[in-house]
mmCIF file of C-alpha atoms in Angstrom:
data_model
loop_
_atom_site.group_PDB
_atom_site.id
_atom_site.type_symbol
_atom_site.label_atom_id
_atom_site.label_comp_id
_atom_site.label_asym_id
_atom_site.label_seq_id
_atom_site.Cartn_x
_atom_site.Cartn_y
_atom_site.Cartn_z
ATOM 1 C CA UNK A 8 -44.341 7.768 39.779
ATOM 2 C CA UNK A 9 -45.038 8.440 43.255
ATOM 3 C CA UNK A 10 -48.469 10.898 43.479
ATOM 4 C CA UNK A 11 -46.746 14.090 42.040
ATOM 5 C CA UNK A 12 -47.784 17.053 45.573
ATOM 6 C CA UNK A 13 -45.444 19.345 44.618
ATOM 7 C CA UNK A 14 -43.905 20.563 41.681
ATOM 8 C CA UNK A 15 -40.850 22.501 42.965
ATOM 9 C CA UNK A 16 -37.971 20.653 41.368
ATOM 10 C CA UNK A 17 -37.621 18.383 38.224
ATOM 11 C CA UNK A 18 -36.119 16.236 40.613
ATOM 12 C CA UNK A 19 -39.804 15.471 42.005
ATOM 13 C CA UNK A 20 -40.681 14.119 39.023
ATOM 14 C CA UNK A 21 -38.337 11.240 38.506
ATOM 15 C CA UNK A 22 -37.064 10.268 35.329
ATOM 16 C CA UNK A 23 -40.231 7.674 34.839
ATOM 17 C CA UNK A 24 -41.993 10.940 35.545
ATOM 18 C CA UNK A 25 -40.396 13.534 33.647
ATOM 19 C CA UNK A 26 -41.073 10.806 30.499
ATOM 20 C CA UNK A 27 -45.145 10.961 31.325
ATOM 21 C CA UNK A 28 -44.989 14.238 31.437
ATOM 22 C CA UNK A 29 -43.489 14.978 28.021
ATOM 23 C CA UNK A 30 -45.655 12.775 26.651
ATOM 24 C CA UNK A 31 -48.538 14.276 28.009
ATOM 25 C CA UNK A 32 -47.431 17.411 27.096
ATOM 26 C CA UNK A 33 -47.007 16.460 23.828
ATOM 27 C CA UNK A 34 -50.764 15.564 23.644
ATOM 28 C CA UNK A 35 -51.758 19.286 25.018
ATOM 29 C CA UNK A 36 -49.778 20.171 21.617
ATOM 30 C CA UNK A 37 -50.944 18.045 19.241
ATOM 31 C CA UNK A 38 -55.068 18.120 20.844
ATOM 32 C CA UNK A 39 -54.787 21.942 21.280
ATOM 33 C CA UNK A 40 -57.891 23.628 19.242
ATOM 34 C CA UNK A 41 -59.402 20.310 18.901
ATOM 35 C CA UNK A 42 -62.082 20.223 21.557
ATOM 36 C CA UNK A 43 -59.981 17.122 22.434
ATOM 37 C CA UNK A 44 -58.120 18.571 25.379
ATOM 38 C CA UNK A 45 -58.516 17.422 28.998
ATOM 39 C CA UNK A 46 -60.590 19.760 31.814
ATOM 40 C CA UNK A 47 -58.821 18.321 34.550
ATOM 41 C CA UNK A 48 -59.129 21.546 36.426
ATOM 42 C CA UNK A 49 -63.114 21.763 35.666
ATOM 43 C CA UNK A 50 -64.161 23.823 38.805
ATOM 44 C CA UNK A 51 -60.898 24.656 40.355
ATOM 45 C CA UNK A 52 -59.416 28.033 41.456
ATOM 46 C CA UNK A 53 -55.078 28.421 41.033
ATOM 47 C CA UNK A 54 -53.727 31.377 42.211
ATOM 48 C CA UNK A 55 -50.839 33.043 40.429
ATOM 49 C CA UNK A 56 -48.650 34.448 43.596
ATOM 50 C CA UNK A 57 -45.629 36.437 41.692
ATOM 51 C CA UNK A 58 -42.780 37.875 43.471
ATOM 52 C CA UNK A 59 -40.907 39.091 39.485
ATOM 53 C CA UNK A 60 -41.940 40.372 36.679
ATOM 54 C CA UNK A 61 -43.157 38.107 34.390
ATOM 55 C CA UNK A 62 -44.527 37.862 30.262
ATOM 56 C CA UNK A 63 -44.252 33.545 29.009
ATOM 57 C CA UNK A 64 -45.168 32.700 32.553
ATOM 58 C CA UNK A 65 -47.757 34.531 33.405
ATOM 59 C CA UNK A 66 -49.176 34.482 30.355
ATOM 60 C CA UNK A 67 -48.635 30.406 29.934
ATOM 61 C CA UNK A 68 -49.997 29.490 33.019
ATOM 62 C CA UNK A 69 -53.058 31.686 33.019
ATOM 63 C CA UNK A 70 -53.820 30.169 28.997
ATOM 64 C CA UNK A 71 -52.987 26.576 30.801
ATOM 65 C CA UNK A 72 -55.422 26.802 33.506
ATOM 66 C CA UNK A 73 -58.229 28.185 31.231
ATOM 67 C CA UNK A 74 -57.761 26.074 28.561
ATOM 68 C CA UNK A 75 -57.685 23.053 31.360
ATOM 69 C CA UNK A 76 -61.214 24.532 32.786
ATOM 70 C CA UNK A 77 -59.856 26.239 35.572
ATOM 71 C CA UNK A 78 -60.171 29.858 37.039
ATOM 72 C CA UNK A 79 -56.867 31.793 36.946
ATOM 73 C CA UNK A 80 -56.685 34.246 39.853
ATOM 74 C CA UNK A 81 -53.793 36.499 40.476
ATOM 75 C CA UNK A 82 -52.735 37.660 43.908
ATOM 76 C CA UNK A 83 -50.967 41.013 44.176
ATOM 77 C CA UNK A 84 -47.839 40.924 45.749
ATOM 78 C CA UNK A 85 -48.497 44.684 47.104
ATOM 79 C CA UNK A 86 -52.147 44.860 48.503
ATOM 80 C CA UNK A 87 -51.629 41.107 50.150
ATOM 81 C CA UNK A 88 -50.827 40.579 54.149
ATOM 82 C CA UNK A 89 -47.537 38.907 53.653
ATOM 83 C CA UNK A 90 -46.508 42.445 52.682
ATOM 84 C CA UNK A 91 -46.699 43.717 55.635
ATOM 85 C CA UNK A 92 -45.571 41.083 58.092
ATOM 86 C CA UNK A 93 -47.738 38.092 57.939
ATOM 87 C CA UNK A 94 -46.406 35.222 57.539
ATOM 88 C CA UNK A 95 -45.857 32.466 54.819
ATOM 89 C CA UNK A 96 -46.719 29.530 56.462
ATOM 90 C CA UNK A 97 -50.140 31.752 58.142
ATOM 91 C CA UNK A 98 -50.949 32.884 54.954
ATOM 92 C CA UNK A 99 -50.141 28.804 53.322
ATOM 93 C CA UNK A 100 -53.302 27.795 55.671
ATOM 94 C CA UNK A 101 -55.130 30.050 54.722
ATOM 95 C CA UNK A 102 -55.105 30.090 50.901
ATOM 96 C CA UNK A 103 -55.454 26.173 51.402
ATOM 97 C CA UNK A 104 -59.092 26.816 52.458
ATOM 98 C CA UNK A 105 -60.227 28.940 49.073
ATOM 99 C CA UNK A 106 -58.255 27.491 46.495
ATOM 100 C CA UNK A 107 -57.098 24.463 44.914
ATOM 101 C CA UNK A 108 -53.498 25.155 43.997
ATOM 102 C CA UNK A 109 -50.808 28.413 43.659
ATOM 103 C CA UNK A 110 -48.247 28.915 41.084
ATOM 104 C CA UNK A 111 -45.203 30.907 42.598
ATOM 105 C CA UNK A 112 -42.619 32.816 40.898
ATOM 106 C CA UNK A 113 -40.742 34.026 44.184
ATOM 107 C CA UNK A 114 -36.362 35.156 44.244
ATOM 108 C CA UNK A 115 -35.911 32.706 47.698
ATOM 109 C CA UNK A 116 -36.442 29.151 47.365
ATOM 110 C CA UNK A 117 -37.611 28.788 51.187
ATOM 111 C CA UNK A 118 -40.223 30.629 50.731
ATOM 112 C CA UNK A 119 -41.739 27.705 47.959
ATOM 113 C CA UNK A 120 -40.744 24.862 50.411
ATOM 114 C CA UNK A 121 -42.248 26.815 53.272
ATOM 115 C CA UNK A 122 -45.326 27.318 51.753
ATOM 116 C CA UNK A 123 -45.581 23.608 50.233
ATOM 117 C CA UNK A 124 -44.343 22.258 53.983
ATOM 118 C CA UNK A 125 -47.242 24.436 55.488
ATOM 119 C CA UNK A 126 -50.290 24.199 52.922
ATOM 120 C CA UNK A 127 -52.387 21.617 51.843
ATOM 121 C CA UNK A 128 -52.742 22.983 48.181
ATOM 122 C CA UNK A 129 -49.962 22.179 45.441
ATOM 123 C CA UNK A 130 -47.474 24.718 44.942
ATOM 124 C CA UNK A 131 -45.470 25.186 41.157
ATOM 125 C CA UNK A 132 -42.874 26.811 41.744
ATOM 126 C CA UNK A 133 -42.877 29.143 38.400
ATOM 127 C CA UNK A 134 -39.175 30.125 38.854
ATOM 128 C CA UNK A 135 -36.638 31.144 42.335
ATOM 129 C CA UNK A 136 -33.537 31.578 42.564
ATOM 130 C CA UNK A 137 -31.992 28.404 42.801
ATOM 131 C CA UNK A 138 -34.341 26.660 39.960
ATOM 132 C CA UNK A 139 -36.479 27.237 36.987
ATOM 133 C CA UNK A 140 -37.773 23.891 36.263
ATOM 134 C CA UNK A 141 -40.976 24.845 34.003
ATOM 135 C CA UNK A 142 -38.495 26.066 31.833
ATOM 136 C CA UNK A 143 -36.135 23.023 31.108
ATOM 137 C CA UNK A 144 -39.262 20.916 30.970
ATOM 138 C CA UNK A 145 -39.983 22.885 28.339
ATOM 139 C CA UNK A 146 -36.873 23.091 27.342
ATOM 140 C CA UNK A 147 -36.558 19.007 27.094
ATOM 141 C CA UNK A 148 -39.614 18.655 25.358
ATOM 142 C CA UNK A 149 -37.963 21.410 22.456
ATOM 143 C CA UNK A 150 -35.052 18.514 22.044
ATOM 144 C CA UNK A 151 -37.680 15.970 21.938
ATOM 145 C CA UNK A 152 -39.556 17.365 19.216
ATOM 146 C CA UNK A 153 -36.476 17.805 17.399
ATOM 147 C CA UNK A 154 -34.880 15.137 17.946
ATOM 148 C CA UNK A 155 -37.047 12.460 18.776
ATOM 149 C CA UNK A 156 -41.540 11.631 17.845
ATOM 150 C CA UNK A 157 -43.764 10.895 20.331
ATOM 151 C CA UNK A 158 -43.840 7.982 22.282
ATOM 152 C CA UNK A 159 -39.885 8.638 22.230
ATOM 153 C CA UNK A 160 -39.114 11.952 23.290
ATOM 154 C CA UNK A 161 -37.214 10.856 26.484
ATOM 155 C CA UNK A 162 -35.540 7.658 24.760
ATOM 156 C CA UNK A 163 -34.348 10.378 22.071
ATOM 157 C CA UNK A 164 -31.897 12.377 24.306
ATOM 158 C CA UNK A 165 -29.822 9.851 25.960
ATOM 159 C CA UNK A 166 -26.261 10.932 24.945
ATOM 160 C CA UNK A 167 -27.132 14.283 23.480
ATOM 161 C CA UNK A 168 -24.989 16.749 24.229
ATOM 162 C CA UNK A 169 -26.273 20.227 25.187
ATOM 163 C CA UNK A 170 -23.325 23.000 25.971
ATOM 164 C CA UNK A 171 -25.078 25.833 28.409
ATOM 165 C CA UNK A 172 -23.446 29.350 28.667
ATOM 166 C CA UNK A 173 -22.641 31.985 30.549
ATOM 167 C CA UNK A 174 -23.944 32.360 34.533
ATOM 168 C CA UNK A 175 -23.253 28.615 35.742
ATOM 169 C CA UNK A 176 -24.625 29.726 38.679
ATOM 170 C CA UNK A 177 -27.922 30.625 37.668
ATOM 171 C CA UNK A 178 -31.216 28.866 38.637
ATOM 172 C CA UNK A 179 -30.984 27.568 34.545
ATOM 173 C CA UNK A 180 -27.815 25.891 34.966
ATOM 174 C CA UNK A 181 -29.136 24.318 38.188
ATOM 175 C CA UNK A 182 -32.305 22.869 36.854
ATOM 176 C CA UNK A 183 -30.523 22.327 33.145
ATOM 177 C CA UNK A 184 -27.884 19.683 36.246
ATOM 178 C CA UNK A 185 -31.579 18.478 37.082
ATOM 179 C CA UNK A 186 -32.398 17.997 33.624
ATOM 180 C CA UNK A 187 -30.034 16.701 32.262
ATOM 181 C CA UNK A 188 -29.269 13.976 34.756
ATOM 182 C CA UNK A 189 -32.851 12.814 34.567
ATOM 183 C CA UNK A 190 -33.374 12.484 30.399
ATOM 184 C CA UNK A 191 -29.314 11.453 30.457
ATOM 185 C CA UNK A 192 -28.354 14.210 28.229
ATOM 186 C CA UNK A 193 -24.453 15.263 28.492
ATOM 187 C CA UNK A 194 -24.417 18.865 29.719
ATOM 188 C CA UNK A 195 -21.425 20.642 29.756
ATOM 189 C CA UNK A 196 -21.789 23.881 31.422
ATOM 190 C CA UNK A 197 -19.166 26.689 30.298
ATOM 191 C CA UNK A 198 -18.489 29.924 32.300
ATOM 192 C CA UNK A 199 -15.708 32.461 34.243
ATOM 193 C CA UNK A 200 -14.569 29.900 37.190
ATOM 194 C CA UNK A 201 -15.475 32.068 39.568
ATOM 195 C CA UNK A 202 -19.907 31.438 38.299
ATOM 196 C CA UNK A 203 -19.621 27.791 38.597
ATOM 197 C CA UNK A 204 -22.947 25.697 40.060
ATOM 198 C CA UNK A 205 -23.329 25.778 43.587
ATOM 199 C CA UNK A 206 -22.760 23.393 45.846
ATOM 200 C CA UNK A 207 -26.192 22.774 46.832
ATOM 201 C CA UNK A 208 -27.869 21.851 43.347
ATOM 202 C CA UNK A 209 -25.385 18.124 44.131
ATOM 203 C CA UNK A 210 -27.887 17.661 47.321
ATOM 204 C CA UNK A 211 -30.784 17.368 44.913
ATOM 205 C CA UNK A 212 -29.194 14.794 42.813
ATOM 206 C CA UNK A 213 -28.090 12.562 46.000
ATOM 207 C CA UNK A 214 -31.620 12.850 47.400
ATOM 208 C CA UNK A 215 -32.647 12.070 44.192
ATOM 209 C CA UNK A 216 -30.179 8.930 43.389
ATOM 210 C CA UNK A 217 -28.684 10.655 40.526
ATOM 211 C CA UNK A 218 -25.188 10.523 39.195
ATOM 212 C CA UNK A 219 -25.424 12.965 36.333
ATOM 213 C CA UNK A 220 -23.325 13.204 33.031
ATOM 214 C CA UNK A 221 -22.156 17.225 33.409
ATOM 215 C CA UNK A 222 -18.753 18.973 33.862
ATOM 216 C CA UNK A 223 -17.444 22.309 33.754
ATOM 217 C CA UNK A 224 -15.206 23.844 31.648
ATOM 218 C CA UNK A 225 -13.820 28.331 31.077
ATOM 219 C CA UNK A 226 -13.283 27.341 27.101
ATOM 220 C CA UNK A 227 -16.066 28.013 24.765
ATOM 221 C CA UNK A 228 -14.528 26.826 22.288
ATOM 222 C CA UNK A 229 -13.602 23.339 23.776
ATOM 223 C CA UNK A 230 -17.611 23.872 25.031
ATOM 224 C CA UNK A 231 -19.581 24.001 21.992
ATOM 225 C CA UNK A 232 -17.046 21.108 20.072
ATOM 226 C CA UNK A 233 -20.253 17.952 18.781
ATOM 227 C CA UNK A 234 -22.675 20.027 20.745
ATOM 228 C CA UNK A 235 -26.447 18.764 19.795
ATOM 229 C CA UNK A 236 -27.537 22.285 21.298
ATOM 230 C CA UNK A 237 -26.347 25.244 22.332
ATOM 231 C CA UNK A 238 -28.087 27.354 25.400
ATOM 232 C CA UNK A 239 -27.487 30.898 27.243
ATOM 233 C CA UNK A 240 -29.176 33.358 29.457
ATOM 234 C CA UNK A 241 -29.425 36.674 29.905
ATOM 235 C CA UNK A 242 -26.065 37.602 32.239
ATOM 236 C CA UNK A 243 -27.545 40.500 34.363
ATOM 237 C CA UNK A 244 -30.707 38.322 35.807
ATOM 238 C CA UNK A 245 -33.191 39.970 38.329
ATOM 239 C CA UNK A 246 -31.851 40.990 41.464
ATOM 240 C CA UNK A 247 -28.203 41.305 40.100
ATOM 241 C CA UNK A 248 -28.579 44.135 38.606
ATOM 242 C CA UNK A 249 -25.998 45.638 40.948
ATOM 243 C CA UNK A 250 -22.978 44.008 39.459
ATOM 244 C CA UNK A 251 -24.371 44.418 35.891
ATOM 245 C CA UNK A 252 -21.262 46.287 34.679
ATOM 246 C CA UNK A 253 -18.424 43.614 36.196
ATOM 247 C CA UNK A 254 -20.881 40.764 34.950
ATOM 248 C CA UNK A 255 -20.923 42.068 31.498
ATOM 249 C CA UNK A 256 -17.298 42.367 31.902
ATOM 250 C CA UNK A 257 -16.303 38.503 33.129
ATOM 251 C CA UNK A 258 -19.065 37.636 30.901
ATOM 252 C CA UNK A 259 -18.109 38.902 27.263
ATOM 253 C CA UNK A 260 -15.893 35.978 26.630
ATOM 254 C CA UNK A 261 -18.798 33.275 26.633
ATOM 255 C CA UNK A 262 -21.009 35.348 24.005
ATOM 256 C CA UNK A 263 -22.825 32.915 21.878
ATOM 257 C CA UNK A 264 -21.632 33.644 18.375
ATOM 258 C CA UNK A 265 -21.463 32.106 14.708
ATOM 259 C CA UNK A 266 -17.910 30.736 16.080
ATOM 260 C CA UNK A 267 -19.495 29.078 18.718
ATOM 261 C CA UNK A 268 -22.325 27.270 16.348
ATOM 262 C CA UNK A 269 -19.434 26.567 13.906
ATOM 263 C CA UNK A 270 -17.862 24.217 16.462
ATOM 264 C CA UNK A 271 -21.625 22.367 16.908
ATOM 265 C CA UNK A 272 -22.943 19.429 15.413
ATOM 266 C CA UNK A 273 -25.586 21.476 12.840
ATOM 267 C CA UNK A 274 -26.878 22.329 16.610
ATOM 268 C CA UNK A 275 -29.859 24.065 17.439
ATOM 269 C CA UNK A 276 -29.669 27.356 19.428
ATOM 270 C CA UNK A 277 -31.826 27.664 22.652
ATOM 271 C CA UNK A 278 -32.625 30.343 25.085
ATOM 272 C CA UNK A 279 -35.090 30.790 28.073
ATOM 273 C CA UNK A 280 -35.892 34.779 27.221
ATOM 274 C CA UNK A 281 -35.840 37.256 27.452
ATOM 275 C CA UNK A 282 -32.681 37.825 25.503
ATOM 276 C CA UNK A 283 -30.256 41.026 25.718
ATOM 277 C CA UNK A 284 -29.151 40.335 21.643
ATOM 278 C CA UNK A 285 -25.788 41.829 21.432
ATOM 279 C CA UNK A 286 -24.930 40.154 24.277
ATOM 280 C CA UNK A 287 -25.194 36.756 25.684
ATOM 281 C CA UNK A 288 -25.463 36.095 21.839
ATOM 282 C CA UNK A 289 -25.110 37.906 18.768
ATOM 283 C CA UNK A 290 -28.226 39.195 16.388
ATOM 284 C CA UNK A 291 -27.241 36.543 13.912
ATOM 285 C CA UNK A 292 -27.359 33.785 16.201
ATOM 286 C CA UNK A 293 -30.721 34.751 17.449
ATOM 287 C CA UNK A 294 -32.488 34.999 14.213
ATOM 288 C CA UNK A 295 -30.595 32.196 12.756
ATOM 289 C CA UNK A 296 -32.200 29.180 11.136
ATOM 290 C CA UNK A 297 -30.695 27.193 14.055
ATOM 291 C CA UNK A 298 -32.311 29.123 17.080
ATOM 292 C CA UNK A 299 -35.923 27.440 18.269
ATOM 293 C CA UNK A 300 -36.435 30.070 20.638
ATOM 294 C CA UNK A 301 -40.076 30.808 20.029
ATOM 295 C CA UNK A 302 -41.222 26.815 20.015
ATOM 296 C CA UNK A 303 -39.410 26.736 23.828
ATOM 297 C CA UNK A 304 -41.343 29.645 24.909
ATOM 298 C CA UNK A 305 -45.145 28.139 22.715
ATOM 299 C CA UNK A 306 -43.673 24.636 24.804
ATOM 300 C CA UNK A 307 -44.158 26.315 27.996
ATOM 301 C CA UNK A 308 -47.538 25.762 27.729
ATOM 302 C CA UNK A 309 -47.964 22.850 27.124
ATOM 303 C CA UNK A 310 -45.575 21.058 29.357
ATOM 304 C CA UNK A 311 -47.429 23.271 31.962
ATOM 305 C CA UNK A 312 -50.423 22.187 31.024
ATOM 306 C CA UNK A 313 -49.256 18.828 31.818
ATOM 307 C CA UNK A 314 -47.625 19.574 35.002
ATOM 308 C CA UNK A 315 -51.176 20.798 36.458
ATOM 309 C CA UNK A 316 -53.229 18.098 34.850
ATOM 310 C CA UNK A 317 -51.419 15.693 37.091
ATOM 311 C CA UNK A 318 -51.684 18.245 40.221
ATOM 312 C CA UNK A 319 -55.525 19.106 39.314
ATOM 313 C CA UNK A 320 -56.113 15.002 39.321
ATOM 314 C CA UNK A 321 -55.425 14.910 42.791
ATOM 315 C CA UNK A 322 -58.389 16.791 43.974
#
């Protein structure tokens, strides 16, 4: 892997980088609480700038920075000059003189790209409307734990089938397209035709020289056949509240329920949380032994620590 400067998309890692990060993340998980963990952010200050609310992302990054020996600084968008018209370019240049890295959770993906281009510090995408790479990295770690073992986390995923249900035009679906292409997972996206993947995601695949093994269907019973894992996300994401009624109606046939899980190959259930139980997933599935949603949530911490360690070593 070439030197990682920013983590804006999974394709920034490449396949070799992804394999290394997953193994590092598992090492972080195994060593946590033993006193043997790395301190790759020792003496560093990392800022968290969130334009969107968060629970898992904020807590996992704050804890991760602390455990790596660094200091986490929360930036309040409402009290920054960007809220009064200062450009992202000028903000990036100023903050680069103060801090060692920044984690941004925002709406427009272009905000992240502009910050990374104008600043001289590492930028981590903690979520944008286009992509959510930290979550899918954690998901791949969760699947690697289930189907592989340390030393073969990524290799064990090749040929596995994941079916994603619901809004296939969302950041999670797009990130899963990249994650599947890098890992060799067979990905099926399932939802209404009008909510299929957006064309821009092909540009990421092309730039990375990836073909990808994914396809789209609107048949929920077809998508789950022989799947190793079923994935879904909320139907109404932040910023889509005005479309709530239309979305709830359109996605109702794509709820992950017992009928969907019955079509899998003893499949597990994944969700990036928070979940609207009773909408995108039935209560029975969410609370079933097949559900690994809290393993996913925990693995955010370990996967993100692995990314931060790599970026922190550049200082």
